[in-house]
PDB file of C-alpha atoms in Angstrom:
ATOM      1  CA  MET A1075      92.903  71.525 -69.405  1.00  0.00           C
ATOM      2  CA  THR A1076      91.784  68.677 -67.935  1.00  0.00           C
ATOM      3  CA  SER A1077      91.963  68.075 -64.022  1.00  0.00           C
ATOM      4  CA  TYR A1078      92.102  64.601 -62.424  1.00  0.00           C
ATOM      5  CA  VAL A1079      90.823  64.312 -58.644  1.00  0.00           C
ATOM      6  CA  SER A1080      92.024  60.970 -56.967  1.00  0.00           C
ATOM      7  CA  ARG A1081      89.609  58.970 -55.141  1.00  0.00           C
ATOM      8  CA  ARG A1082      91.293  60.221 -51.977  1.00  0.00           C
ATOM      9  CA  SER A1083      91.316  63.789 -52.520  1.00  0.00           C
ATOM     10  CA  LEU A1084      87.214  63.464 -53.011  1.00  0.00           C
ATOM     11  CA  LEU A1085      87.124  61.770 -49.966  1.00  0.00           C
ATOM     12  CA  ALA A1086      89.036  64.128 -47.985  1.00  0.00           C
ATOM     13  CA  LEU A1087      87.248  67.086 -49.766  1.00  0.00           C
ATOM     14  CA  GLY A1088      83.586  64.989 -48.446  1.00  0.00           C
ATOM     15  CA  ALA A1089      85.082  64.950 -44.949  1.00  0.00           C
ATOM     16  CA  GLY A1090      86.304  68.663 -44.678  1.00  0.00           C
ATOM     17  CA  LEU A1091      82.897  69.814 -45.916  1.00  0.00           C
ATOM     18  CA  THR A1092      80.998  70.925 -42.757  1.00  0.00           C
ATOM     19  CA  THR A1093      77.377  71.280 -41.785  1.00  0.00           C
ATOM     20  CA  SER A1094      77.051  74.888 -42.296  1.00  0.00           C
ATOM     21  CA  ALA A1095      78.845  74.765 -45.832  1.00  0.00           C
ATOM     22  CA  MET A1096      76.318  71.844 -46.746  1.00  0.00           C
ATOM     23  CA  PHE A1097      73.282  74.068 -45.507  1.00  0.00           C
ATOM     24  CA  GLY A1098      74.030  77.396 -46.479  1.00  0.00           C
ATOM     25  CA  GLY A1099      75.497  78.266 -43.047  1.00  0.00           C
ATOM     26  CA  THR A1100      72.865  77.428 -40.685  1.00  0.00           C
ATOM     27  CA  ALA A1101      73.447  74.918 -38.575  1.00  0.00           C
ATOM     28  CA  GLN A1102      70.077  72.298 -38.113  1.00  0.00           C
ATOM     29  CA  ALA A1103      69.086  70.734 -35.381  1.00  0.00           C
ATOM     30  CA  LYS A1104      68.358  67.208 -35.608  1.00  0.00           C
ATOM     31  CA  ALA A1105      64.634  65.765 -35.576  1.00  0.00           C
ATOM     32  CA  PRO A1106      63.584  64.183 -32.123  1.00  0.00           C
ATOM     33  CA  LYS A1107      63.204  60.781 -31.647  1.00  0.00           C
ATOM     34  CA  LEU A1108      59.669  59.965 -32.131  1.00  0.00           C
ATOM     35  CA  GLY A1109      59.237  56.484 -30.169  1.00  0.00           C
ATOM     36  CA  PRO A1110      57.645  53.107 -31.499  1.00  0.00           C
ATOM     37  CA  ALA A1111      54.368  53.687 -33.022  1.00  0.00           C
ATOM     38  CA  PRO A1112      52.426  49.981 -32.702  1.00  0.00           C
ATOM     39  CA  GLN A1113      49.693  48.965 -35.091  1.00  0.00           C
ATOM     40  CA  HIS A1114      46.778  47.699 -33.120  1.00  0.00           C
ATOM     41  CA  PHE A1115      44.728  47.049 -36.486  1.00  0.00           C
ATOM     42  CA  TYR A1116      45.433  45.599 -40.026  1.00  0.00           C
ATOM     43  CA  ARG A1117      42.556  45.441 -43.045  1.00  0.00           C
ATOM     44  CA  PHE A1118      42.785  43.393 -45.854  1.00  0.00           C
ATOM     45  CA  ASN A1119      40.191  41.832 -48.465  1.00  0.00           C
ATOM     46  CA  VAL A1120      39.710  38.078 -49.165  1.00  0.00           C
ATOM     47  CA  GLY A1121      37.409  37.789 -52.565  1.00  0.00           C
ATOM     48  CA  ASP A1122      34.260  40.269 -51.447  1.00  0.00           C
ATOM     49  CA  ALA A1123      34.777  40.087 -47.708  1.00  0.00           C
ATOM     50  CA  GLU A1124      36.936  42.828 -45.469  1.00  0.00           C
ATOM     51  CA  VAL A1125      38.959  41.636 -43.065  1.00  0.00           C
ATOM     52  CA  THR A1126      40.161  43.366 -40.159  1.00  0.00           C
ATOM     53  CA  VAL A1127      42.686  42.080 -37.812  1.00  0.00           C
ATOM     54  CA  VAL A1128      42.574  43.696 -34.045  1.00  0.00           C
ATOM     55  CA  SER A1129      44.969  42.833 -31.529  1.00  0.00           C
ATOM     56  CA  ASP A1130      44.254  42.032 -27.860  1.00  0.00           C
ATOM     57  CA  GLY A1131      47.620  42.767 -26.695  1.00  0.00           C
ATOM     58  CA  ALA A1132      50.746  40.662 -26.422  1.00  0.00           C
ATOM     59  CA  LEU A1133      50.632  37.631 -24.083  1.00  0.00           C
ATOM     60  CA  ASP A1134      54.037  36.432 -22.329  1.00  0.00           C
ATOM     61  CA  LEU A1135      54.465  33.311 -21.847  1.00  0.00           C
ATOM     62  CA  GLY A1136      58.028  33.139 -20.291  1.00  0.00           C
ATOM     63  CA  ASN A1137      60.481  30.873 -20.267  1.00  0.00           C
ATOM     64  CA  PRO A1138      59.612  28.001 -22.545  1.00  0.00           C
ATOM     65  CA  LYS A1139      60.877  24.999 -20.786  1.00  0.00           C
ATOM     66  CA  GLY A1140      58.338  22.944 -19.492  1.00  0.00           C
ATOM     67  CA  THR A1141      55.410  24.683 -21.755  1.00  0.00           C
ATOM     68  CA  PHE A1142      56.888  23.701 -24.880  1.00  0.00           C
ATOM     69  CA  THR A1143      58.199  19.450 -24.346  1.00  0.00           C
ATOM     70  CA  GLY A1144      59.181  16.934 -26.898  1.00  0.00           C
ATOM     71  CA  VAL A1145      62.461  18.261 -27.572  1.00  0.00           C
ATOM     72  CA  SER A1146      66.091  18.585 -25.101  1.00  0.00           C
ATOM     73  CA  ASP A1147      66.359  22.091 -23.858  1.00  0.00           C
ATOM     74  CA  ALA A1148      69.095  22.397 -25.770  1.00  0.00           C
ATOM     75  CA  GLU A1149      67.659  21.940 -28.794  1.00  0.00           C
ATOM     76  CA  MET A1150      64.689  23.949 -28.437  1.00  0.00           C
ATOM     77  CA  SER A1151      67.176  27.223 -27.258  1.00  0.00           C
ATOM     78  CA  LYS A1152      68.790  26.283 -31.014  1.00  0.00           C
ATOM     79  CA  MET A1153      65.681  26.495 -32.686  1.00  0.00           C
ATOM     80  CA  LEU A1154      64.672  29.585 -31.162  1.00  0.00           C
ATOM     81  CA  THR A1155      68.040  31.153 -31.566  1.00  0.00           C
ATOM     82  CA  ASP A1156      68.508  30.370 -34.991  1.00  0.00           C
ATOM     83  CA  ASN A1157      65.117  32.046 -35.891  1.00  0.00           C
ATOM     84  CA  PHE A1158      66.539  35.218 -34.012  1.00  0.00           C
ATOM     85  CA  LEU A1159      64.021  34.504 -31.011  1.00  0.00           C
ATOM     86  CA  ASN A1160      64.472  35.029 -27.223  1.00  0.00           C
ATOM     87  CA  PRO A1161      65.372  31.404 -26.073  1.00  0.00           C
ATOM     88  CA  ALA A1162      64.462  32.074 -22.347  1.00  0.00           C
ATOM     89  CA  ASP A1163      61.318  34.304 -23.070  1.00  0.00           C
ATOM     90  CA  VAL A1164      58.400  33.486 -25.424  1.00  0.00           C
ATOM     91  CA  VAL A1165      55.575  36.196 -26.234  1.00  0.00           C
ATOM     92  CA  LEU A1166      52.604  35.081 -28.066  1.00  0.00           C
ATOM     93  CA  GLN A1167      50.190  37.876 -30.006  1.00  0.00           C
ATOM     94  CA  GLN A1168      46.730  37.943 -30.003  1.00  0.00           C
ATOM     95  CA  ASN A1169      45.513  38.550 -33.374  1.00  0.00           C
ATOM     96  CA  SER A1170      41.367  38.223 -33.955  1.00  0.00           C
ATOM     97  CA  PRO A1171      39.810  38.827 -37.241  1.00  0.00           C
ATOM     98  CA  ILE A1172      36.468  40.659 -37.868  1.00  0.00           C
ATOM     99  CA  VAL A1173      34.977  39.442 -40.692  1.00  0.00           C
ATOM    100  CA  ASN A1174      32.537  41.860 -42.805  1.00  0.00           C
ATOM    101  CA  VAL A1175      30.827  39.539 -45.394  1.00  0.00           C
ATOM    102  CA  GLY A1176      28.461  42.354 -46.396  1.00  0.00           C
ATOM    103  CA  ASP A1177      25.337  41.642 -44.384  1.00  0.00           C
ATOM    104  CA  LYS A1178      27.270  40.270 -41.479  1.00  0.00           C
ATOM    105  CA  LEU A1179      30.245  41.302 -39.163  1.00  0.00           C
ATOM    106  CA  ILE A1180      31.731  38.647 -37.718  1.00  0.00           C
ATOM    107  CA  LEU A1181      34.081  38.667 -34.945  1.00  0.00           C
ATOM    108  CA  PHE A1182      36.652  35.318 -33.958  1.00  0.00           C
ATOM    109  CA  ASP A1183      37.404  35.588 -30.552  1.00  0.00           C
ATOM    110  CA  THR A1184      37.498  38.068 -27.606  1.00  0.00           C
ATOM    111  CA  GLY A1185      40.948  38.084 -26.121  1.00  0.00           C
ATOM    112  CA  MET A1186      41.950  38.077 -22.436  1.00  0.00           C
ATOM    113  CA  GLY A1187      39.358  40.563 -21.432  1.00  0.00           C
ATOM    114  CA  THR A1188      39.727  41.908 -18.057  1.00  0.00           C
ATOM    115  CA  SER A1189      42.153  38.736 -16.877  1.00  0.00           C
ATOM    116  CA  LYS A1190      45.996  39.927 -16.193  1.00  0.00           C
ATOM    117  CA  MET A1191      47.031  35.981 -15.954  1.00  0.00           C
ATOM    118  CA  PHE A1192      49.453  36.406 -18.689  1.00  0.00           C
ATOM    119  CA  GLY A1193      50.623  40.281 -17.999  1.00  0.00           C
ATOM    120  CA  ASP A1194      49.309  43.855 -18.255  1.00  0.00           C
ATOM    121  CA  ALA A1195      49.904  43.909 -22.007  1.00  0.00           C
ATOM    122  CA  THR A1196      46.677  42.239 -22.501  1.00  0.00           C
ATOM    123  CA  GLY A1197      43.202  43.208 -22.853  1.00  0.00           C
ATOM    124  CA  ARG A1198      43.254  45.921 -25.809  1.00  0.00           C
ATOM    125  CA  GLN A1199      40.592  44.103 -27.955  1.00  0.00           C
ATOM    126  CA  GLN A1200      37.619  46.854 -27.177  1.00  0.00           C
ATOM    127  CA  LYS A1201      40.928  49.729 -27.877  1.00  0.00           C
ATOM    128  CA  SER A1202      41.636  48.002 -30.990  1.00  0.00           C
ATOM    129  CA  MET A1203      38.320  47.847 -32.716  1.00  0.00           C
ATOM    130  CA  LYS A1204      37.850  51.652 -31.603  1.00  0.00           C
ATOM    131  CA  GLU A1205      41.354  52.160 -33.541  1.00  0.00           C
ATOM    132  CA  ALA A1206      39.887  50.378 -36.231  1.00  0.00           C
ATOM    133  CA  SER A1207      36.441  52.256 -36.336  1.00  0.00           C
ATOM    134  CA  ILE A1208      34.649  49.271 -35.558  1.00  0.00           C
ATOM    135  CA  ARG A1209      31.956  49.494 -32.981  1.00  0.00           C
ATOM    136  CA  ALA A1210      31.456  46.618 -30.606  1.00  0.00           C
ATOM    137  CA  GLU A1211      27.257  47.069 -30.903  1.00  0.00           C
ATOM    138  CA  ASP A1212      27.820  46.400 -34.774  1.00  0.00           C
ATOM    139  CA  ILE A1213      29.270  43.009 -34.220  1.00  0.00           C
ATOM    140  CA  ASP A1214      26.534  40.342 -35.626  1.00  0.00           C
ATOM    141  CA  ALA A1215      27.998  37.699 -34.519  1.00  0.00           C
ATOM    142  CA  VAL A1216      30.946  36.532 -32.119  1.00  0.00           C
ATOM    143  CA  VAL A1217      32.594  33.063 -33.245  1.00  0.00           C
ATOM    144  CA  PHE A1218      34.807  31.421 -30.390  1.00  0.00           C
ATOM    145  CA  SER A1219      37.237  28.659 -31.882  1.00  0.00           C
ATOM    146  CA  HIS A1220      37.236  27.499 -28.053  1.00  0.00           C
ATOM    147  CA  GLY A1221      36.859  28.015 -24.340  1.00  0.00           C
ATOM    148  CA  HIS A1222      40.481  29.237 -22.902  1.00  0.00           C
ATOM    149  CA  ILE A1223      40.772  32.300 -21.257  1.00  0.00           C
ATOM    150  CA  ASP A1224      42.539  33.666 -23.910  1.00  0.00           C
ATOM    151  CA  HIS A1225      39.894  33.699 -26.033  1.00  0.00           C
ATOM    152  CA  ILE A1226      36.578  34.015 -24.718  1.00  0.00           C
ATOM    153  CA  GLY A1227      37.598  36.625 -22.095  1.00  0.00           C
ATOM    154  CA  GLY A1228      36.635  39.741 -23.679  1.00  0.00           C
ATOM    155  CA  VAL A1229      32.823  39.335 -23.817  1.00  0.00           C
ATOM    156  CA  VAL A1230      32.034  41.520 -20.623  1.00  0.00           C
ATOM    157  CA  GLY A1231      33.227  44.225 -18.866  1.00  0.00           C
ATOM    158  CA  GLN A1232      34.658  45.153 -15.628  1.00  0.00           C
ATOM    159  CA  ASP A1233      30.519  45.533 -14.616  1.00  0.00           C
ATOM    160  CA  GLY A1234      30.053  42.227 -16.012  1.00  0.00           C
ATOM    161  CA  LYS A1235      28.009  43.414 -18.940  1.00  0.00           C
ATOM    162  CA  ASN A1236      28.086  41.998 -22.287  1.00  0.00           C
ATOM    163  CA  LEU A1237      30.153  44.507 -24.415  1.00  0.00           C
ATOM    164  CA  PHE A1238      28.615  43.195 -27.608  1.00  0.00           C
ATOM    165  CA  PRO A1239      24.849  43.710 -27.294  1.00  0.00           C
ATOM    166  CA  ASN A1240      23.441  42.578 -30.627  1.00  0.00           C
ATOM    167  CA  ALA A1241      25.564  39.556 -31.166  1.00  0.00           C
ATOM    168  CA  GLN A1242      24.723  36.067 -31.486  1.00  0.00           C
ATOM    169  CA  PHE A1243      27.605  33.584 -29.939  1.00  0.00           C
ATOM    170  CA  TYR A1244      28.904  30.383 -31.348  1.00  0.00           C
ATOM    171  CA  ILE A1245      30.955  28.064 -29.353  1.00  0.00           C
ATOM    172  CA  ALA A1246      30.908  24.219 -29.730  1.00  0.00           C
ATOM    173  CA  GLU A1247      28.785  22.134 -27.458  1.00  0.00           C
ATOM    174  CA  SER A1248      31.425  19.989 -25.801  1.00  0.00           C
ATOM    175  CA  ASP A1249      33.867  23.122 -24.828  1.00  0.00           C
ATOM    176  CA  PHE A1250      30.977  25.119 -23.583  1.00  0.00           C
ATOM    177  CA  ASN A1251      30.091  22.342 -20.979  1.00  0.00           C
ATOM    178  CA  TYR A1252      33.871  21.488 -20.141  1.00  0.00           C
ATOM    179  CA  TRP A1253      34.861  24.964 -19.510  1.00  0.00           C
ATOM    180  CA  THR A1254      31.889  25.883 -17.395  1.00  0.00           C
ATOM    181  CA  ASP A1255      32.305  22.867 -15.196  1.00  0.00           C
ATOM    182  CA  TYR A1256      34.719  22.478 -12.259  1.00  0.00           C
ATOM    183  CA  ASP A1257      34.585  19.023 -12.144  1.00  0.00           C
ATOM    184  CA  LYS A1258      35.290  18.493 -16.048  1.00  0.00           C
ATOM    185  CA  ALA A1259      38.624  21.264 -16.183  1.00  0.00           C
ATOM    186  CA  GLY A1260      39.515  19.865 -12.761  1.00  0.00           C
ATOM    187  CA  PRO A1261      41.276  22.078  -9.673  1.00  0.00           C
ATOM    188  CA  LYS A1262      44.293  23.421 -11.645  1.00  0.00           C
ATOM    189  CA  LEU A1263      42.409  25.294 -14.147  1.00  0.00           C
ATOM    190  CA  LYS A1264      39.949  26.758 -11.602  1.00  0.00           C
ATOM    191  CA  ASP A1265      40.995  30.007 -13.082  1.00  0.00           C
ATOM    192  CA  PHE A1266      40.179  29.262 -16.617  1.00  0.00           C
ATOM    193  CA  VAL A1267      36.721  28.227 -15.564  1.00  0.00           C
ATOM    194  CA  ASP A1268      36.134  31.109 -13.557  1.00  0.00           C
ATOM    195  CA  HIS A1269      36.448  33.338 -16.431  1.00  0.00           C
ATOM    196  CA  ALA A1270      34.417  31.096 -18.780  1.00  0.00           C
ATOM    197  CA  LYS A1271      31.410  31.092 -16.349  1.00  0.00           C
ATOM    198  CA  LYS A1272      32.065  35.151 -15.872  1.00  0.00           C
ATOM    199  CA  ASN A1273      32.099  35.409 -19.768  1.00  0.00           C
ATOM    200  CA  LEU A1274      29.936  32.626 -21.108  1.00  0.00           C
ATOM    201  CA  MET A1275      26.976  32.481 -18.527  1.00  0.00           C
ATOM    202  CA  PRO A1276      25.698  36.330 -19.128  1.00  0.00           C
ATOM    203  CA  VAL A1277      25.311  35.411 -23.040  1.00  0.00           C
ATOM    204  CA  ARG A1278      24.033  31.614 -22.295  1.00  0.00           C
ATOM    205  CA  ASP A1279      20.769  32.383 -23.892  1.00  0.00           C
ATOM    206  CA  ARG A1280      22.158  33.731 -26.971  1.00  0.00           C
ATOM    207  CA  LEU A1281      24.791  30.924 -27.685  1.00  0.00           C
ATOM    208  CA  VAL A1282      24.432  28.642 -30.498  1.00  0.00           C
ATOM    209  CA  PHE A1283      26.376  25.480 -31.107  1.00  0.00           C
ATOM    210  CA  TYR A1284      28.283  25.065 -34.401  1.00  0.00           C
ATOM    211  CA  LYS A1285      29.071  21.428 -35.233  1.00  0.00           C
ATOM    212  CA  ASP A1286      32.303  20.374 -37.166  1.00  0.00           C
ATOM    213  CA  ASP A1287      32.118  20.364 -40.860  1.00  0.00           C
ATOM    214  CA  GLN A1288      29.254  23.166 -40.969  1.00  0.00           C
ATOM    215  CA  GLU A1289      29.057  26.285 -42.713  1.00  0.00           C
ATOM    216  CA  PHE A1290      26.877  27.896 -39.944  1.00  0.00           C
ATOM    217  CA  LEU A1291      27.339  31.617 -40.900  1.00  0.00           C
ATOM    218  CA  PRO A1292      27.653  33.004 -44.317  1.00  0.00           C
ATOM    219  CA  GLY A1293      30.845  31.538 -46.029  1.00  0.00           C
ATOM    220  CA  VAL A1294      32.274  30.296 -42.264  1.00  0.00           C
ATOM    221  CA  HIS A1295      33.031  26.525 -42.518  1.00  0.00           C
ATOM    222  CA  ALA A1296      33.862  25.075 -38.972  1.00  0.00           C
ATOM    223  CA  LEU A1297      36.438  21.955 -38.822  1.00  0.00           C
ATOM    224  CA  ALA A1298      37.208  20.316 -36.059  1.00  0.00           C
ATOM    225  CA  ALA A1299      40.813  19.931 -34.428  1.00  0.00           C
ATOM    226  CA  PRO A1300      40.415  18.968 -30.976  1.00  0.00           C
ATOM    227  CA  GLY A1301      42.887  18.090 -28.406  1.00  0.00           C
ATOM    228  CA  HIS A1302      44.079  21.341 -27.405  1.00  0.00           C
ATOM    229  CA  THR A1303      40.734  21.338 -25.880  1.00  0.00           C
ATOM    230  CA  VAL A1304      37.841  18.842 -26.385  1.00  0.00           C
ATOM    231  CA  GLY A1305      35.858  21.221 -28.836  1.00  0.00           C
ATOM    232  CA  HIS A1306      38.661  22.870 -30.341  1.00  0.00           C
ATOM    233  CA  THR A1307      37.855  24.418 -33.573  1.00  0.00           C
ATOM    234  CA  ILE A1308      39.656  26.112 -37.090  1.00  0.00           C
ATOM    235  CA  PHE A1309      37.366  28.316 -39.711  1.00  0.00           C
ATOM    236  CA  VAL A1310      37.523  28.288 -43.330  1.00  0.00           C
ATOM    237  CA  ILE A1311      36.137  32.025 -44.221  1.00  0.00           C
ATOM    238  CA  SER A1312      35.299  31.793 -48.101  1.00  0.00           C
ATOM    239  CA  SER A1313      34.245  34.915 -50.027  1.00  0.00           C
ATOM    240  CA  GLY A1314      34.180  35.607 -53.927  1.00  0.00           C
ATOM    241  CA  GLY A1315      36.364  32.470 -54.890  1.00  0.00           C
ATOM    242  CA  LYS A1316      39.242  33.064 -52.392  1.00  0.00           C
ATOM    243  CA  GLN A1317      39.453  31.596 -48.904  1.00  0.00           C
ATOM    244  CA  PHE A1318      42.028  31.890 -45.569  1.00  0.00           C
ATOM    245  CA  CYS A1319      41.748  29.903 -42.493  1.00  0.00           C
ATOM    246  CA  TYR A1320      41.807  31.228 -39.017  1.00  0.00           C
ATOM    247  CA  THR A1321      43.887  28.877 -37.354  1.00  0.00           C
ATOM    248  CA  ALA A1322      43.302  29.827 -33.865  1.00  0.00           C
ATOM    249  CA  ASP A1323      45.260  27.394 -31.707  1.00  0.00           C
ATOM    250  CA  LEU A1324      46.244  24.698 -34.002  1.00  0.00           C
ATOM    251  CA  THR A1325      49.693  25.759 -33.091  1.00  0.00           C
ATOM    252  CA  HIS A1326      51.090  28.450 -30.608  1.00  0.00           C
ATOM    253  CA  HIS A1327      54.240  29.029 -31.836  1.00  0.00           C
ATOM    254  CA  PRO A1328      55.674  29.424 -35.745  1.00  0.00           C
ATOM    255  CA  ILE A1329      58.704  27.642 -35.135  1.00  0.00           C
ATOM    256  CA  LEU A1330      58.709  25.189 -32.047  1.00  0.00           C
ATOM    257  CA  LEU A1331      54.939  23.921 -33.404  1.00  0.00           C
ATOM    258  CA  MET A1332      55.693  24.014 -36.877  1.00  0.00           C
ATOM    259  CA  GLU A1333      59.081  23.057 -37.825  1.00  0.00           C
ATOM    260  CA  LYS A1334      58.324  19.877 -35.237  1.00  0.00           C
ATOM    261  CA  PRO A1335      54.467  19.375 -34.851  1.00  0.00           C
ATOM    262  CA  ARG A1336      54.772  16.548 -32.707  1.00  0.00           C
ATOM    263  CA  MET A1337      56.096  18.646 -29.954  1.00  0.00           C
ATOM    264  CA  GLU A1338      53.207  19.079 -27.294  1.00  0.00           C
ATOM    265  CA  PHE A1339      51.766  22.426 -25.376  1.00  0.00           C
ATOM    266  CA  SER A1340      51.569  22.275 -21.799  1.00  0.00           C
ATOM    267  CA  PHE A1341      48.137  23.730 -21.969  1.00  0.00           C
ATOM    268  CA  ASP A1342      46.724  21.152 -24.409  1.00  0.00           C
ATOM    269  CA  THR A1343      43.700  18.906 -23.000  1.00  0.00           C
ATOM    270  CA  ASP A1344      45.415  16.075 -24.792  1.00  0.00           C
ATOM    271  CA  PRO A1345      48.344  17.013 -26.332  1.00  0.00           C
ATOM    272  CA  LYS A1346      48.665  13.700 -28.342  1.00  0.00           C
ATOM    273  CA  GLN A1347      45.400  14.282 -29.885  1.00  0.00           C
ATOM    274  CA  ALA A1348      46.563  17.863 -30.576  1.00  0.00           C
ATOM    275  CA  ALA A1349      49.244  17.082 -32.282  1.00  0.00           C
ATOM    276  CA  ASN A1350      47.567  14.539 -34.569  1.00  0.00           C
ATOM    277  CA  SER A1351      44.830  17.283 -35.072  1.00  0.00           C
ATOM    278  CA  ARG A1352      47.911  20.225 -35.923  1.00  0.00           C
ATOM    279  CA  VAL A1353      49.815  17.697 -38.514  1.00  0.00           C
ATOM    280  CA  LYS A1354      46.323  16.532 -40.098  1.00  0.00           C
ATOM    281  CA  MET A1355      45.160  20.335 -40.560  1.00  0.00           C
ATOM    282  CA  LEU A1356      48.586  21.885 -41.193  1.00  0.00           C
ATOM    283  CA  ASP A1357      48.947  19.362 -44.077  1.00  0.00           C
ATOM    284  CA  MET A1358      45.342  19.912 -45.450  1.00  0.00           C
ATOM    285  CA  LEU A1359      46.455  23.779 -45.537  1.00  0.00           C
ATOM    286  CA  ALA A1360      49.583  23.209 -47.198  1.00  0.00           C
ATOM    287  CA  SER A1361      48.277  20.755 -49.649  1.00  0.00           C
ATOM    288  CA  ASN A1362      45.629  23.226 -50.596  1.00  0.00           C
ATOM    289  CA  LYS A1363      47.694  26.575 -50.413  1.00  0.00           C
ATOM    290  CA  ILE A1364      45.049  27.988 -48.217  1.00  0.00           C
ATOM    291  CA  PRO A1365      46.561  31.205 -46.592  1.00  0.00           C
ATOM    292  CA  ILE A1366      46.404  31.518 -42.692  1.00  0.00           C
ATOM    293  CA  LEU A1367      45.918  33.761 -39.957  1.00  0.00           C
ATOM    294  CA  ALA A1368      47.297  32.508 -37.013  1.00  0.00           C
ATOM    295  CA  TYR A1369      45.878  33.814 -33.441  1.00  0.00           C
ATOM    296  CA  HIS A1370      49.605  33.629 -31.483  1.00  0.00           C
ATOM    297  CA  TYR A1371      51.680  34.459 -34.482  1.00  0.00           C
ATOM    298  CA  ALA A1372      53.850  37.363 -34.845  1.00  0.00           C
ATOM    299  CA  TRP A1373      51.535  40.249 -35.810  1.00  0.00           C
ATOM    300  CA  PRO A1374      49.102  39.978 -37.687  1.00  0.00           C
ATOM    301  CA  GLY A1375      49.578  36.391 -38.131  1.00  0.00           C
ATOM    302  CA  ILE A1376      48.814  35.921 -41.684  1.00  0.00           C
ATOM    303  CA  GLY A1377      51.077  33.622 -44.002  1.00  0.00           C
ATOM    304  CA  HIS A1378      51.530  30.322 -45.545  1.00  0.00           C
ATOM    305  CA  VAL A1379      52.018  26.945 -44.738  1.00  0.00           C
ATOM    306  CA  ALA A1380      54.677  24.925 -46.349  1.00  0.00           C
ATOM    307  CA  LYS A1381      55.536  21.341 -46.071  1.00  0.00           C
ATOM    308  CA  THR A1382      59.183  20.260 -45.043  1.00  0.00           C
ATOM    309  CA  ALA A1383      60.759  17.088 -44.486  1.00  0.00           C
ATOM    310  CA  GLU A1384      60.373  16.736 -40.380  1.00  0.00           C
ATOM    311  CA  GLY A1385      57.175  19.104 -40.495  1.00  0.00           C
ATOM    312  CA  PHE A1386      56.054  22.461 -42.029  1.00  0.00           C
ATOM    313  CA  HIS A1387      57.531  25.717 -42.422  1.00  0.00           C
ATOM    314  CA  TYR A1388      55.442  29.467 -41.557  1.00  0.00           C
ATOM    315  CA  VAL A1389      55.917  32.087 -44.820  1.00  0.00           C
ATOM    316  CA  PRO A1390      54.822  35.432 -43.412  1.00  0.00           C
ATOM    317  CA  GLU A1391      52.895  37.315 -46.301  1.00  0.00           C
ATOM    318  CA  ALA A1392      54.067  41.054 -46.563  1.00  0.00           C
ATOM    319  CA  MET A1393      51.479  43.440 -45.339  1.00  0.00           C
ATOM    320  CA  GLU A1394      49.583  45.303 -47.872  1.00  0.00           C
ATOM    321  CA  LEU A1395      50.148  49.151 -47.930  1.00  0.00           C
TER     322      LEU A1395
END
């Protein structure tokens, strides 16, 4: 005889099954919550080069009002909330690539170091490198995109000693001159100059000044993108027929300075020039479909730039497993 069981009966039956019945009469304890497991390094390949992104930690800018300008407060709030971001608190990441090209190990930017100007979460680059099994003494070259406090801050430790004893250091000459001179930077940026002098002067004899459009290390091509600072530079890294661009501070935010790239950022030395550099370089990256690694974007900052009617759109790349 065939028996027909209604859907309602099946639901009632399922509701009536106890945990003991399902597991042979033995109640199972719930697994304890494990809590967050943050990742502070990420590794991938570009051609024949191996790239390891290391984090210096989150940098909290707080309320974006006054820091990002060029649109109304209401419009900026909508831009953020439409993208599921907190309109009252902008938090940036600090993603530094370490590129192994075979005969050289190259680190780009060194984070905040000992300064806690933007919160206690910064300054973990050395720890992230250890977690990634990369020793500071194995770094052959440290490349600075510019002289801001969150990019040159991790050269020396609390004791003032160079953390990269075997490295050559690279920076634009104009940025070195600017950020080690109190008169050029002005009194409002005294803390920035203090930190630049603390980190750059101990390695002054190891500094090399790269130039615009120069391949100054194997596969590393400098492209001047001034405005954020006088010598701000981005880098196209090439290997085995593949490439990516480390965009440094070309754009600090994947929404505010991408969707409307003519917006301005209060930490820019020349905001108008920075906006011109941003539009020019983003257009080049989008047109040539060059992947990017952005210093301040959500971890690990790897993705692509696409053109839109008003500006650009950032498309994060899926992380490799």
